[in-house]
Coordinates of C-alpha atoms and ligand atoms in Angstrom, one line a residue:
X1371 CA -3.9 -44.8 37.7
X1372 CA -3.0 -46.7 34.6
X1373 CA 0.7 -47.3 34.3
X1374 CA 0.9 -45.2 31.2
X1375 CA 0.3 -42.1 33.4
X1376 CA 3.9 -42.3 34.8
X1377 CA 5.1 -41.6 31.0
X1378 CA 2.9 -38.6 31.0
X1379 CA 4.3 -37.4 34.2
X1380 CA 7.8 -37.7 32.8
X1381 CA 7.0 -35.6 29.7
X1382 CA 5.1 -33.1 31.8
X1383 CA 7.9 -32.6 34.1
X1384 CA 10.6 -31.7 31.4
X1385 CA 7.8 -29.3 29.8
X1386 CA 7.1 -27.7 33.1
X1387 CA 10.7 -26.0 33.0
X1388 CA 9.7 -24.3 29.6
X1389 CA 7.9 -21.0 29.3
X1390 CA 4.8 -21.1 27.3
X1391 CA 6.3 -18.4 25.0
X1392 CA 9.3 -20.7 24.2
X1393 CA 6.9 -23.3 23.0
X1394 CA 5.7 -20.6 20.6
X1395 CA 9.2 -19.8 19.3
X1396 CA 10.1 -23.6 19.0
X1397 CA 6.9 -23.9 16.9
X1398 CA 5.6 -20.8 15.3
X1399 CA 2.4 -22.5 13.8
X1400 CA 1.6 -24.6 16.9
X1401 CA -1.8 -23.1 17.0
X1402 CA -2.9 -25.0 13.8
X1403 CA -1.9 -28.2 15.5
X1404 CA -3.5 -27.4 18.8
X1405 CA -6.8 -25.9 17.8
X1406 CA -10.0 -27.2 16.3
X1407 CA -12.3 -25.2 14.1
X1408 CA -15.9 -25.9 13.2
X1409 CA -18.1 -23.9 11.1
X1410 CA -19.8 -22.4 14.2
X1411 CA -16.8 -22.7 16.7
X1412 CA -13.2 -22.4 17.4
X1413 CA -11.1 -24.1 20.2
X1414 CA -7.5 -23.1 21.0
X1415 CA -5.4 -24.9 23.4
X1416 CA -2.3 -23.9 22.0
X1417 CA -1.6 -21.7 25.1
X1418 CA -1.7 -24.8 27.2
X1419 CA 1.5 -26.5 28.3
X1420 CA 1.5 -29.3 25.9
X1421 CA 3.3 -30.2 22.9
X1422 CA 2.8 -33.0 20.3
X1423 CA 4.8 -35.7 22.3
X1424 CA 2.8 -35.1 25.3
X1425 CA -0.6 -34.9 23.6
X1426 CA 0.4 -38.3 21.8
X1427 CA 1.1 -39.8 25.1
X1428 CA -2.2 -38.5 26.4
X1429 CA -4.0 -40.1 23.4
X1430 CA -2.4 -43.5 24.2
X1431 CA -3.6 -43.3 27.8
X1432 CA -7.1 -42.3 26.8
X1433 CA -7.1 -45.3 24.4
X1434 CA -5.8 -47.7 27.1
X1435 CA -8.4 -46.7 29.7
X1436 CA -11.2 -46.7 27.0
X1437 CA -12.6 -43.3 27.5
X1438 CA -14.4 -43.4 24.2
X1439 CA -15.9 -46.9 24.8
X1440 CA -16.9 -45.9 28.3
X1441 CA -18.8 -42.9 27.0
X1442 CA -20.6 -44.8 24.5
X1443 CA -21.5 -47.5 27.1
X1444 CA -23.1 -44.6 29.3
X1445 CA -25.0 -43.4 26.3
X1446 CA -26.4 -46.8 25.8
X1447 CA -27.4 -47.1 29.4
X1448 CA -24.8 -48.5 31.5
X1449 CA -25.2 -48.0 35.2
X1450 CA -22.6 -45.4 35.4
X1451 CA -23.8 -44.0 38.7
X1452 CA -22.4 -46.9 40.4
X1453 CA -23.1 -45.8 44.0
X1454 CA -26.8 -45.4 43.3
X1455 CA -26.9 -48.3 40.7
X1456 CA -28.6 -45.8 38.2
X1457 CA -28.0 -45.3 34.5
X1458 CA -26.7 -41.8 33.4
X1459 CA -28.7 -40.7 30.4
X1460 CA -28.8 -37.0 29.9
X1461 CA -27.4 -37.8 26.5
X1462 CA -30.9 -39.6 25.6
X1463 CA -32.7 -36.3 26.4
X1464 CA -31.6 -34.9 23.2
X1465 CA -31.5 -37.9 21.2
X1466 CA -33.7 -38.0 18.0
X1467 CA -37.0 -39.9 18.2
X1468 CA -35.9 -43.0 16.3
X1469 CA -33.0 -43.5 18.7
X1470 CA -33.3 -47.0 20.7
X1471 CA -31.9 -46.7 24.2
X1472 CA -32.6 -49.2 26.9
X1473 CA -33.0 -48.9 30.7
X1474 CA -33.9 -52.3 32.4
X1475 CA -34.9 -53.7 29.1
X1476 CA -37.4 -50.7 28.0
X1477 CA -36.6 -48.2 25.3
X1478 CA -37.0 -44.9 27.0
X1479 CA -37.0 -42.6 23.9
X1480 CA -40.9 -42.8 23.5
X1481 CA -41.3 -41.7 27.1
X1482 CA -38.8 -38.9 26.6
X1483 CA -40.6 -37.5 23.4
X1484 CA -43.9 -38.0 25.1
X1485 CA -43.0 -35.4 27.8
X1486 CA -41.2 -33.2 25.3
X1487 CA -44.5 -33.1 23.4
X1488 CA -46.4 -32.2 26.6
X1489 CA -43.9 -29.4 27.1
X1490 CA -44.4 -28.2 23.6
X1491 CA -48.3 -28.0 24.2
X1492 CA -47.9 -26.4 27.5
X1493 CA -45.2 -23.8 26.5
X1494 CA -47.2 -22.8 23.5
X1495 CA -50.3 -22.6 25.2
X1496 CA -48.7 -20.1 27.9
X1497 CA -47.1 -18.1 25.3
X1498 CA -50.2 -17.7 23.0
X1499 CA -52.5 -16.9 26.3
X1500 CA -54.6 -20.0 25.7
X1501 CA -53.4 -21.3 28.9
X1502 CA -54.3 -18.5 31.3
X1503 CA -54.8 -17.4 34.8
X1504 CA -58.1 -17.3 37.0
X1505 CA -59.3 -14.0 35.6
X1506 CA -58.5 -15.1 31.9
X1507 CA -55.5 -12.9 31.5
X1508 CA -52.4 -14.2 29.8
X1509 CA -49.4 -15.1 32.2
X1510 CA -46.7 -12.1 32.2
X1511 CA -44.6 -13.6 34.9
X1512 CA -43.2 -17.3 35.3
X1513 CA -41.5 -18.1 38.6
X1514 CA -39.5 -21.3 38.6
X1515 CA -38.9 -22.6 42.0
X1516 CA -36.0 -25.0 42.4
X1517 CA -32.5 -25.3 43.5
X1518 CA -29.3 -26.8 42.4
X1519 CA -29.7 -28.4 38.9
X1520 CA -33.4 -27.5 39.1
X1521 CA -32.4 -23.9 39.2
X1522 CA -29.0 -23.2 37.8
X1523 CA -29.4 -24.8 34.4
X1524 CA -32.6 -23.2 33.1
X1525 CA -31.9 -20.0 35.1
X1526 CA -28.4 -19.7 33.2
X1527 CA -30.1 -20.7 29.8
X1528 CA -32.9 -18.4 30.1
X1529 CA -30.5 -15.5 30.8
X1530 CA -28.1 -16.6 28.1
X1531 CA -30.8 -16.8 25.6
X1532 CA -32.6 -13.7 26.6
X1533 CA -32.2 -12.3 23.1
X1534 CA -34.5 -14.9 21.7
X1535 CA -37.1 -14.6 24.5
X1536 CA -40.7 -13.5 24.3
X1537 CA -40.5 -9.9 25.8
X1538 CA -43.8 -9.9 27.4
X1539 CA -43.3 -12.9 29.8
X1540 CA -40.6 -12.1 32.4
X1541 CA -38.8 -15.2 33.8
X1542 CA -38.1 -15.3 37.5
X1543 CA -36.1 -17.8 39.4
X1544 CA -36.3 -18.5 43.1
X1545 CA -33.9 -20.9 44.6
X1546 CA -32.6 -19.6 48.2
X1547 CA -34.6 -20.5 51.3
X1548 CA -33.7 -17.0 52.3
X1549 CA -37.3 -15.4 52.3
X1550 CA -35.9 -12.4 50.7
X1551 CA -35.5 -14.2 47.4
X1552 CA -39.1 -15.0 47.1
X1553 CA -40.1 -11.7 48.7
X1554 CA -38.2 -9.6 46.1
X1555 CA -39.2 -11.7 43.3
X1556 CA -43.0 -11.6 44.1
X1557 CA -42.7 -7.9 44.4
X1558 CA -42.7 -7.9 40.7
X1559 CA -45.5 -10.1 40.1
X1560 CA -49.3 -10.1 40.3
X1561 CA -51.2 -13.2 41.4
X1562 CA -53.4 -13.0 38.4
X1563 CA -50.9 -13.2 35.8
X1564 CA -48.3 -15.4 37.7
X1565 CA -47.3 -19.0 36.8
X1566 CA -45.3 -21.1 39.5
X1567 CA -43.2 -23.8 38.0
X1568 CA -42.0 -26.2 41.0
X1569 CA -39.0 -27.7 39.8
X1570 CA -37.8 -30.5 42.0
X1571 CA -37.0 -34.1 41.0
X1572 CA -37.4 -35.4 44.3
X1573 CA -40.3 -32.9 45.5
X1574 CA -38.7 -33.3 48.9
X1575 CA -35.8 -30.6 48.8
X1576 CA -36.1 -28.6 51.8
X1577 CA -35.5 -25.1 50.3
X1578 CA -37.7 -25.7 47.3
X1579 CA -40.5 -27.0 49.5
X1580 CA -40.3 -24.1 51.8
X1581 CA -40.4 -21.7 48.8
X1582 CA -43.3 -23.5 47.2
X1583 CA -45.4 -23.5 50.3
X1584 CA -44.6 -19.8 50.8
X1585 CA -45.4 -19.0 47.2
X1586 CA -48.7 -20.8 47.4
X1587 CA -49.7 -18.8 50.6
X1588 CA -48.7 -15.6 49.0
X1589 CA -50.9 -16.4 46.0
X1590 CA -54.0 -17.4 48.0
X1591 CA -53.5 -14.5 50.5
X1592 CA -53.3 -11.9 47.7
X1593 CA -56.8 -12.7 46.0
X1594 CA -55.7 -15.7 43.9
X1595 CA -57.9 -18.4 43.4
X1596 CA -57.7 -21.7 41.3
X1597 CA -54.2 -22.7 42.1
X1598 CA -54.2 -25.4 39.8
X1599 CA -54.2 -23.0 36.8
X1600 CA -51.3 -21.0 38.3
X1601 CA -49.1 -23.9 39.1
X1602 CA -47.3 -26.7 37.5
X1603 CA -44.3 -29.0 38.5
X1604 CA -41.4 -30.8 37.0
X1605 CA -40.8 -33.8 39.2
X1606 CA -40.3 -37.4 39.4
X1607 CA -42.5 -37.6 42.6
X1608 CA -46.2 -37.7 41.5
X1609 CA -47.4 -38.5 45.0
X1610 CA -46.0 -35.3 46.5
X1611 CA -47.1 -33.1 43.5
X1612 CA -50.6 -34.1 44.1
X1613 CA -50.6 -33.7 47.8
X1614 CA -49.2 -30.1 46.9
X1615 CA -52.3 -29.4 44.7
X1616 CA -50.7 -29.5 41.3
X1617 CA -53.0 -31.3 38.7
X1618 CA -51.6 -34.5 37.3
X1619 CA -51.7 -33.3 33.9
X1620 CA -49.4 -30.3 34.7
X1621 CA -46.6 -32.6 36.3
X1622 CA -44.0 -32.9 33.7
X1623 CA -41.8 -36.1 34.5
X1624 CA -38.4 -37.2 34.6
X1625 CA -36.6 -40.0 35.5
X1626 CA -34.0 -41.3 38.0
X1627 CA -31.3 -41.6 35.1
X1628 CA -31.3 -37.8 34.9
X1629 CA -28.8 -36.4 37.3
X1630 CA -29.8 -32.9 38.8
X1631 CA -27.0 -31.2 37.3
X1632 CA -27.4 -32.7 34.0
X1633 CA -31.2 -32.0 34.0
X1634 CA -31.7 -29.0 32.0
X1635 CA -32.3 -31.0 28.7
X1636 CA -35.4 -32.7 30.5
X1637 CA -38.6 -31.0 31.6
X1638 CA -36.5 -29.0 33.9
X1639 CA -36.0 -26.9 30.8
X1640 CA -39.7 -26.1 30.7
X1641 CA -39.0 -22.6 31.6
X1642 CA -36.6 -22.2 28.7
X1643 CA -39.3 -23.5 26.2
X1644 CA -41.7 -21.0 27.5
X1645 CA -39.2 -18.2 27.3
X1646 CA -37.7 -18.9 23.8
X1647 CA -40.4 -20.9 22.3
X1648 CA -40.4 -24.7 21.8
X1649 CA -38.7 -24.6 18.3
X1650 CA -35.8 -22.8 19.7
X1651 CA -35.7 -25.2 22.6
X1652 CA -35.3 -28.0 20.2
X1653 CA -32.4 -26.1 18.7
X1654 CA -30.8 -26.0 22.1
X1655 CA -31.1 -29.8 22.4
X1656 CA -29.9 -30.4 18.9
X1657 CA -26.7 -28.4 19.6
X1658 CA -26.1 -30.7 22.7
X1659 CA -26.9 -33.8 20.5
X1660 CA -24.3 -32.5 18.0
X1661 CA -21.9 -32.6 20.6
X1662 CA -22.7 -35.9 21.8
X1663 CA -22.3 -37.5 18.3
X1664 CA -18.9 -35.7 18.1
X1665 CA -17.8 -37.3 21.4
X1666 CA -19.1 -40.6 20.4
X1667 CA -17.7 -40.8 16.9
X1668 CA -14.5 -38.6 16.6
X1669 CA -11.1 -40.2 17.0
X1670 CA -9.6 -39.2 20.3
X1671 CA -7.1 -36.7 18.8
X1672 CA -10.1 -34.9 17.3
X1673 CA -12.4 -35.1 20.1
X1674 CA -12.8 -31.5 21.6
X1675 CA -14.1 -32.8 25.0
X1676 CA -11.4 -35.6 25.3
X1677 CA -8.6 -33.4 24.6
X1678 CA -9.7 -30.6 26.7
X1679 CA -10.8 -33.0 29.7
X1680 CA -7.0 -34.5 29.4
X1681 CA -5.5 -31.1 29.5
X1682 CA -7.8 -30.2 32.5
X1683 CA -6.5 -33.3 34.1
X1684 CA -2.8 -32.5 33.2
X1685 CA -3.0 -29.0 34.7
X1686 CA -4.1 -30.7 38.1
X1687 CA -1.8 -33.7 38.2
X1688 CA 1.2 -32.5 36.6
X1689 CA 1.3 -28.7 36.9
X1690 CA 0.0 -28.3 40.3
X1691 CA -2.8 -26.0 39.1
X1692 CA -5.9 -26.6 41.3
X1693 CA -7.9 -23.5 40.1
X1694 CA -9.8 -23.1 36.9
X1695 CA -11.3 -19.8 36.3
X1696 CA -14.2 -19.3 33.5
X1697 CA -14.2 -15.8 31.9
X1698 CA -17.0 -15.4 29.4
X1699 CA -16.4 -12.3 27.4
X1700 CA -20.2 -12.3 26.7
X1701 CA -22.7 -10.6 29.1
X1702 CA -25.4 -13.0 28.2
X1703 CA -23.1 -15.9 29.6
X1704 CA -22.8 -14.0 33.1
X1705 CA -24.3 -17.0 35.0
X1706 CA -22.1 -19.6 33.1
X1707 CA -19.5 -19.8 35.7
X1708 CA -22.0 -20.4 38.3
X1709 CA -23.8 -23.2 36.4
X1710 CA -20.4 -24.8 35.6
X1711 CA -19.5 -24.7 39.4
X1712 CA -22.3 -27.2 40.2
X1713 CA -21.7 -29.3 37.0
X1714 CA -18.1 -29.7 37.5
X1715 CA -17.4 -29.5 41.3
X1716 CA -20.5 -31.6 42.3
X1717 CA -19.6 -34.3 39.8
X1718 CA -15.8 -34.4 40.5
X1719 CA -15.1 -32.9 43.8
X1720 CA -14.4 -36.6 45.2
X1721 CA -11.7 -37.9 47.2
X1722 CA -12.6 -41.6 47.0
X1723 CA -12.4 -43.9 43.8
X1724 CA -15.4 -45.5 42.2
X1725 CA -14.6 -48.7 44.3
X1726 CA -14.3 -46.7 47.6
X1727 CA -10.6 -46.3 48.1
X1728 CA -8.9 -43.1 49.1
X1729 CA -7.4 -41.6 46.3
X1730 CA -3.7 -40.6 46.3
X1731 CA -4.1 -37.8 43.5
X1732 CA -6.0 -34.6 43.2
X1733 CA -9.4 -34.3 41.6
X1734 CA -11.5 -31.4 40.6
X1735 CA -10.0 -27.9 40.6
X1736 CA -11.8 -25.0 42.0
X1737 CA -14.2 -23.5 39.3
X1738 CA -14.9 -19.8 39.5
X1739 CA -15.5 -17.0 37.3
X1740 CA -16.9 -13.8 36.1
X1741 CA -17.7 -12.1 32.8
X1742 CA -14.8 -10.0 31.2
X1743 CA -14.3 -7.1 31.1
X1744 CA -15.6 -6.8 34.5
X1745 CA -13.3 -9.6 35.9
X1746 CA -10.3 -7.6 34.5
X1747 CA -11.1 -4.7 36.8
X1748 CA -11.4 -7.2 39.8
X1749 CA -9.4 -10.3 40.2
X1750 CA -7.2 -10.2 37.1
X1751 CA -4.3 -8.8 39.0
X1752 CA -4.1 -12.2 40.7
X1753 CA -4.2 -14.2 37.5
X1754 CA -1.3 -12.1 36.0
X1755 CA 1.1 -11.5 38.9
X1756 CA -0.2 -13.5 41.7
X1757 CA 1.8 -16.6 43.4
X1758 CA -1.2 -18.9 42.4
X1759 CA -1.2 -20.1 39.0
X1760 CA -4.9 -20.5 37.4
X1761 CA -6.0 -22.3 34.4
X1762 CA -7.9 -19.5 32.7
X1763 CA -10.6 -20.2 30.2
X1764 CA -11.9 -17.6 27.8
X1765 CA -15.3 -17.8 26.0
X1766 CA -16.3 -15.3 23.4
X1767 CA -18.8 -14.9 20.6
X1768 CA -17.3 -13.4 17.5
X1769 CA -20.8 -11.6 16.5
X1770 CA -22.5 -9.6 18.8
X1771 CA -26.4 -9.9 19.3
X1772 CA -26.3 -6.4 20.1
X1773 CA -23.9 -4.4 18.1
X1774 CA -23.4 -0.8 18.8
X1775 CA -20.5 1.3 17.3
X1776 CA -17.1 -0.4 18.1
X1777 CA -18.1 -1.8 21.5
X1778 CA -18.0 -5.3 20.4
X1779 CA -14.7 -5.1 18.9
X1780 CA -13.4 -3.5 22.2
X1781 CA -14.7 -6.5 23.8
X1782 CA -13.1 -8.8 21.5
X1783 CA -9.8 -7.0 21.8
X1784 CA -9.6 -7.3 25.5
X1785 CA -10.3 -10.9 25.2
X1786 CA -7.4 -11.6 22.7
X1787 CA -5.2 -9.3 24.7
X1788 CA -5.6 -10.8 28.2
X1789 CA -4.8 -14.6 26.8
X1790 CA -1.7 -13.2 25.1
X1791 CA -0.8 -11.2 28.1
X1792 CA -1.0 -14.3 30.4
X1793 CA 1.2 -16.3 28.2
X1794 CA 3.9 -13.5 27.1
X1795 CA 4.0 -11.7 30.3
X1796 CA 6.4 -8.6 30.3
X1797 CA 10.2 -8.7 30.6
X1798 CA 12.6 -6.4 32.3
X1799 CA 13.6 -4.9 29.1
X1800 CA 10.1 -4.1 28.2
X1801 CA 9.3 -2.5 31.3
X1802 CA 12.3 -0.5 31.1
X1803 CA 11.3 0.8 27.6
X1804 CA 8.1 1.8 28.9
X1805 CA 9.7 3.7 31.7
X1806 CA 12.1 5.5 29.3
X1807 CA 9.3 7.8 28.1
X1808 CA 8.6 8.9 31.8
X1809 CA 10.4 11.7 33.8
X1810 CA 11.2 9.4 36.7
X1811 CA 14.7 9.4 37.9
X1812 CA 16.8 6.0 37.5
X1813 CA 16.2 5.1 41.2
X1814 CA 12.7 5.4 41.0
X1815 CA 12.6 3.4 37.7
X1816 CA 14.6 0.7 39.3
X1817 CA 12.3 0.6 42.4
X1818 CA 9.3 0.2 40.2
X1819 CA 10.7 -2.4 37.8
X1820 CA 9.7 -5.6 40.0
X1821 CA 6.1 -4.3 40.4
X1822 CA 5.7 -3.9 36.7
X1823 CA 7.1 -7.3 35.7
X1824 CA 4.9 -9.9 34.6
X1825 CA 6.2 -13.5 34.4
X1826 CA 3.8 -14.8 31.9
X1827 CA 3.8 -18.5 31.4
X1828 CA 0.2 -18.8 32.6
X1829 CA -1.9 -21.3 30.6
X1830 CA -5.3 -20.5 28.9
X1831 CA -7.8 -21.8 26.6
X1832 CA -10.1 -20.0 24.3
X1833 CA -13.2 -21.0 23.0
X1834 CA -15.0 -18.8 20.4
X1835 CA -18.5 -19.1 19.2
X1836 CA -19.4 -17.6 15.9
X1837 CA -22.6 -16.5 17.7
X1838 CA -24.6 -17.2 20.8
X1839 CA -27.7 -19.2 19.5
X1840 CA -29.7 -22.0 21.2
X1841 CA -27.8 -24.5 19.1
X1842 CA -24.1 -23.1 20.0
X1843 CA -25.3 -22.9 23.6
X1844 CA -26.4 -26.6 23.8
X1845 CA -23.2 -27.6 22.1
X1846 CA -20.9 -25.8 24.5
X1847 CA -22.8 -27.0 27.6
X1848 CA -22.6 -30.7 26.3
X1849 CA -18.9 -29.7 25.8
X1850 CA -18.3 -29.1 29.4
X1851 CA -20.6 -32.1 30.5
X1852 CA -18.3 -34.5 28.5
X1853 CA -15.1 -32.8 29.7
X1854 CA -16.1 -33.6 33.1
X1855 CA -16.8 -37.3 32.2
X1856 CA -13.4 -37.4 30.9
X1857 CA -12.0 -36.1 34.0
X1858 CA -13.9 -38.5 36.1
X1859 CA -13.0 -41.5 34.0
X1860 CA -9.2 -40.5 34.4
X1861 CA -9.5 -40.0 38.3
X1862 CA -11.5 -43.2 38.5
X1863 CA -14.3 -41.5 40.5
X1864 CA -17.9 -41.7 40.2
X1865 CA -19.0 -38.3 38.8
X1866 CA -22.7 -38.7 39.0
X1867 CA -23.4 -39.0 42.7
X1868 CA -23.3 -36.2 45.2
X1869 CA -23.1 -37.5 48.8
X1870 CA -21.0 -34.7 49.8
X1871 CA -24.1 -32.6 49.9
X1872 CA -25.9 -34.8 52.5
X1873 CA -24.1 -34.0 55.7
X1874 CA -24.8 -30.4 55.8
X1875 CA -28.5 -30.9 54.9
X1876 CA -29.0 -33.5 57.7
X1877 CA -27.3 -31.4 60.2
X1878 CA -29.5 -28.3 59.2
X1879 CA -32.5 -30.4 60.0
X1880 CA -31.2 -31.5 63.1
X1881 CA -30.4 -27.9 64.3
X1882 CA -33.6 -26.3 63.2
X1883 CA -35.5 -27.0 66.4
X1884 CA -32.5 -25.3 68.3
X1885 CA -32.6 -22.3 66.1
X1886 CA -36.2 -22.0 66.7
X1887 CA -35.8 -22.5 70.4
X1888 CA -32.4 -22.5 72.4
X1889 CA -33.6 -24.8 75.0
X1890 CA -33.6 -27.4 72.4
X1891 CA -29.6 -27.2 71.6
X1892 CA -28.6 -30.8 71.7
X1893 CA -26.3 -31.8 74.5
X1894 CA -23.6 -33.1 72.4
X1895 CA -23.1 -29.7 70.4
X1896 CA -19.5 -28.3 69.9
X1897 CA -19.0 -25.1 71.8
X1898 CA -18.8 -23.1 68.6
X1899 CA -22.0 -24.1 67.2
X1900 CA -23.7 -23.6 70.6
X1901 CA -22.6 -20.2 71.1
X1902 CA -23.5 -19.4 67.5
X1903 CA -27.0 -20.5 67.9
X1904 CA -27.4 -18.7 71.3
X1905 CA -25.8 -15.4 69.9
X1906 CA -28.3 -15.5 66.9
X1907 CA -31.0 -15.9 69.7
X1908 CA -29.8 -13.1 71.6
X1909 CA -29.6 -10.8 68.2
X1910 CA -33.1 -11.8 67.0
X1911 CA -34.6 -10.9 70.3
X1912 CA -32.6 -7.8 71.1
Ligands
F6P3128 O1 -27.7 -30.4 46.3 C1 -28.0 -31.7 45.8 C2 -28.9 -31.9 44.9 O2 -29.5 -33.2 44.9 C3 -28.6 -31.6 43.5 O3 -27.9 -32.5 43.0 C4 -29.9 -31.4 42.7 O4 -29.7 -30.6 41.5 C5 -30.5 -30.6 43.8 O5 -30.0 -30.9 44.9 C6 -32.0 -30.1 43.8 O6 -32.8 -31.6 43.9 P1 -34.3 -31.8 43.4 O7 -34.4 -31.4 42.1 O8 -34.6 -33.1 43.9 O9 -35.0 -30.6 44.4

């Protein structure tokens, strides 16, 4: 780590002793210094353990390590994925058609816009029924088969933007190799009116290929014909898509400089364009581009992703908070925590530096979450009174897309109350005051006090969107992408590879013969794996 981090640690160690409530007493207007307001969004990090001095030092640090310069060089095509020698250019996917971004000497923008044009034509054809199934009926069900970034992004976005969707087309997402996922999905579909999108950059991913073959077999065995009318693919592997019987003009390409978890802006977003229409899809890209420009052009102290990314790092490294919970107070964002789990943990769940040295510091916190208010009635007990301190992030939309009486106001009140409660807590005097109105004896009251105390002092950030639209969702997602980038730069890791998923994959392939036939259990297996496999056999054959 750059030397300046030592200074940050010193400031943070002093601040660690101060209750967050005190920071608000010291400076009653701190929210104005520690928040950003845009016409369509508000970001409040005043409930994080920072003060002006500490932030100043963080900005000096950010300048010294060149966070902004590194981001701009990534946007211009530098090989930021150093272990695979690849550029990292999801930002180019939402750049305007007159941008000029080069990979290996070639401007990639014309290719991107060529694919966007074919997404437009195809999605419009599906939506207006001119592209239809083998009986001439319009498609009513779209089944996206893919996993990881080829599922989580489009799945989350289609759910989040359901309000804007064409209602006579149902979107389905099949990812799990558990046959139940496909079976339950196909129970809702008819071969005549179902279109399959096989989404896989490599077109080799085991789960996706197993589901794709099973889906094709279901289609053919249930009266379907003309598979080529009912299938399309999003992939960089034309050889495999052709071998699978997908017409070449129905393969939407993408490139090795798009990482899976950053690919929703590419043709992986085809299902989104079909669901909400191409013009809304463009708005989604425009929202992300707005954030790209913000990150590239704003001064560090006004850059929302840089400030939030630095605070994320501070929580991990200086305050020992290794858990980050995302609570969207918006039903449409129910899947947002799951999407962020891949984006953040697959990017920054690393323990060696870019140059291969074991790190002496922590990296990504555990990302998890669930929508409020459901989460309040589930794990908020731990957030308020548990021994584990968690960095809590609230996301809420000021306007509801489905207003109904005062329900949305109730939701907003819950969101505002929870972040305040996490910070303030509840003192003994306050508990006693509450208990004074009860008929409990003094002994009973005394016994209850420790259970009803809230230490408070638990940090949170609140992000408010004026309204959930394709534009604001794109902006929000890009904000998290760039925060993740900032974390990776500070931690000196390669945020754009994912070697950690490979070992389990190869071991599963090696164990498949044994799962099928116990005679094939390899000799060198540990006894736990061996007994697990033979017990599975015993139960399956009982
Ligand atoms: O799980 C690893 C991973 O490579 C992810 O990064 C990626 O999103 C996913 O698998 C799917 O890969 P593909 O699109 O090639 O099927």
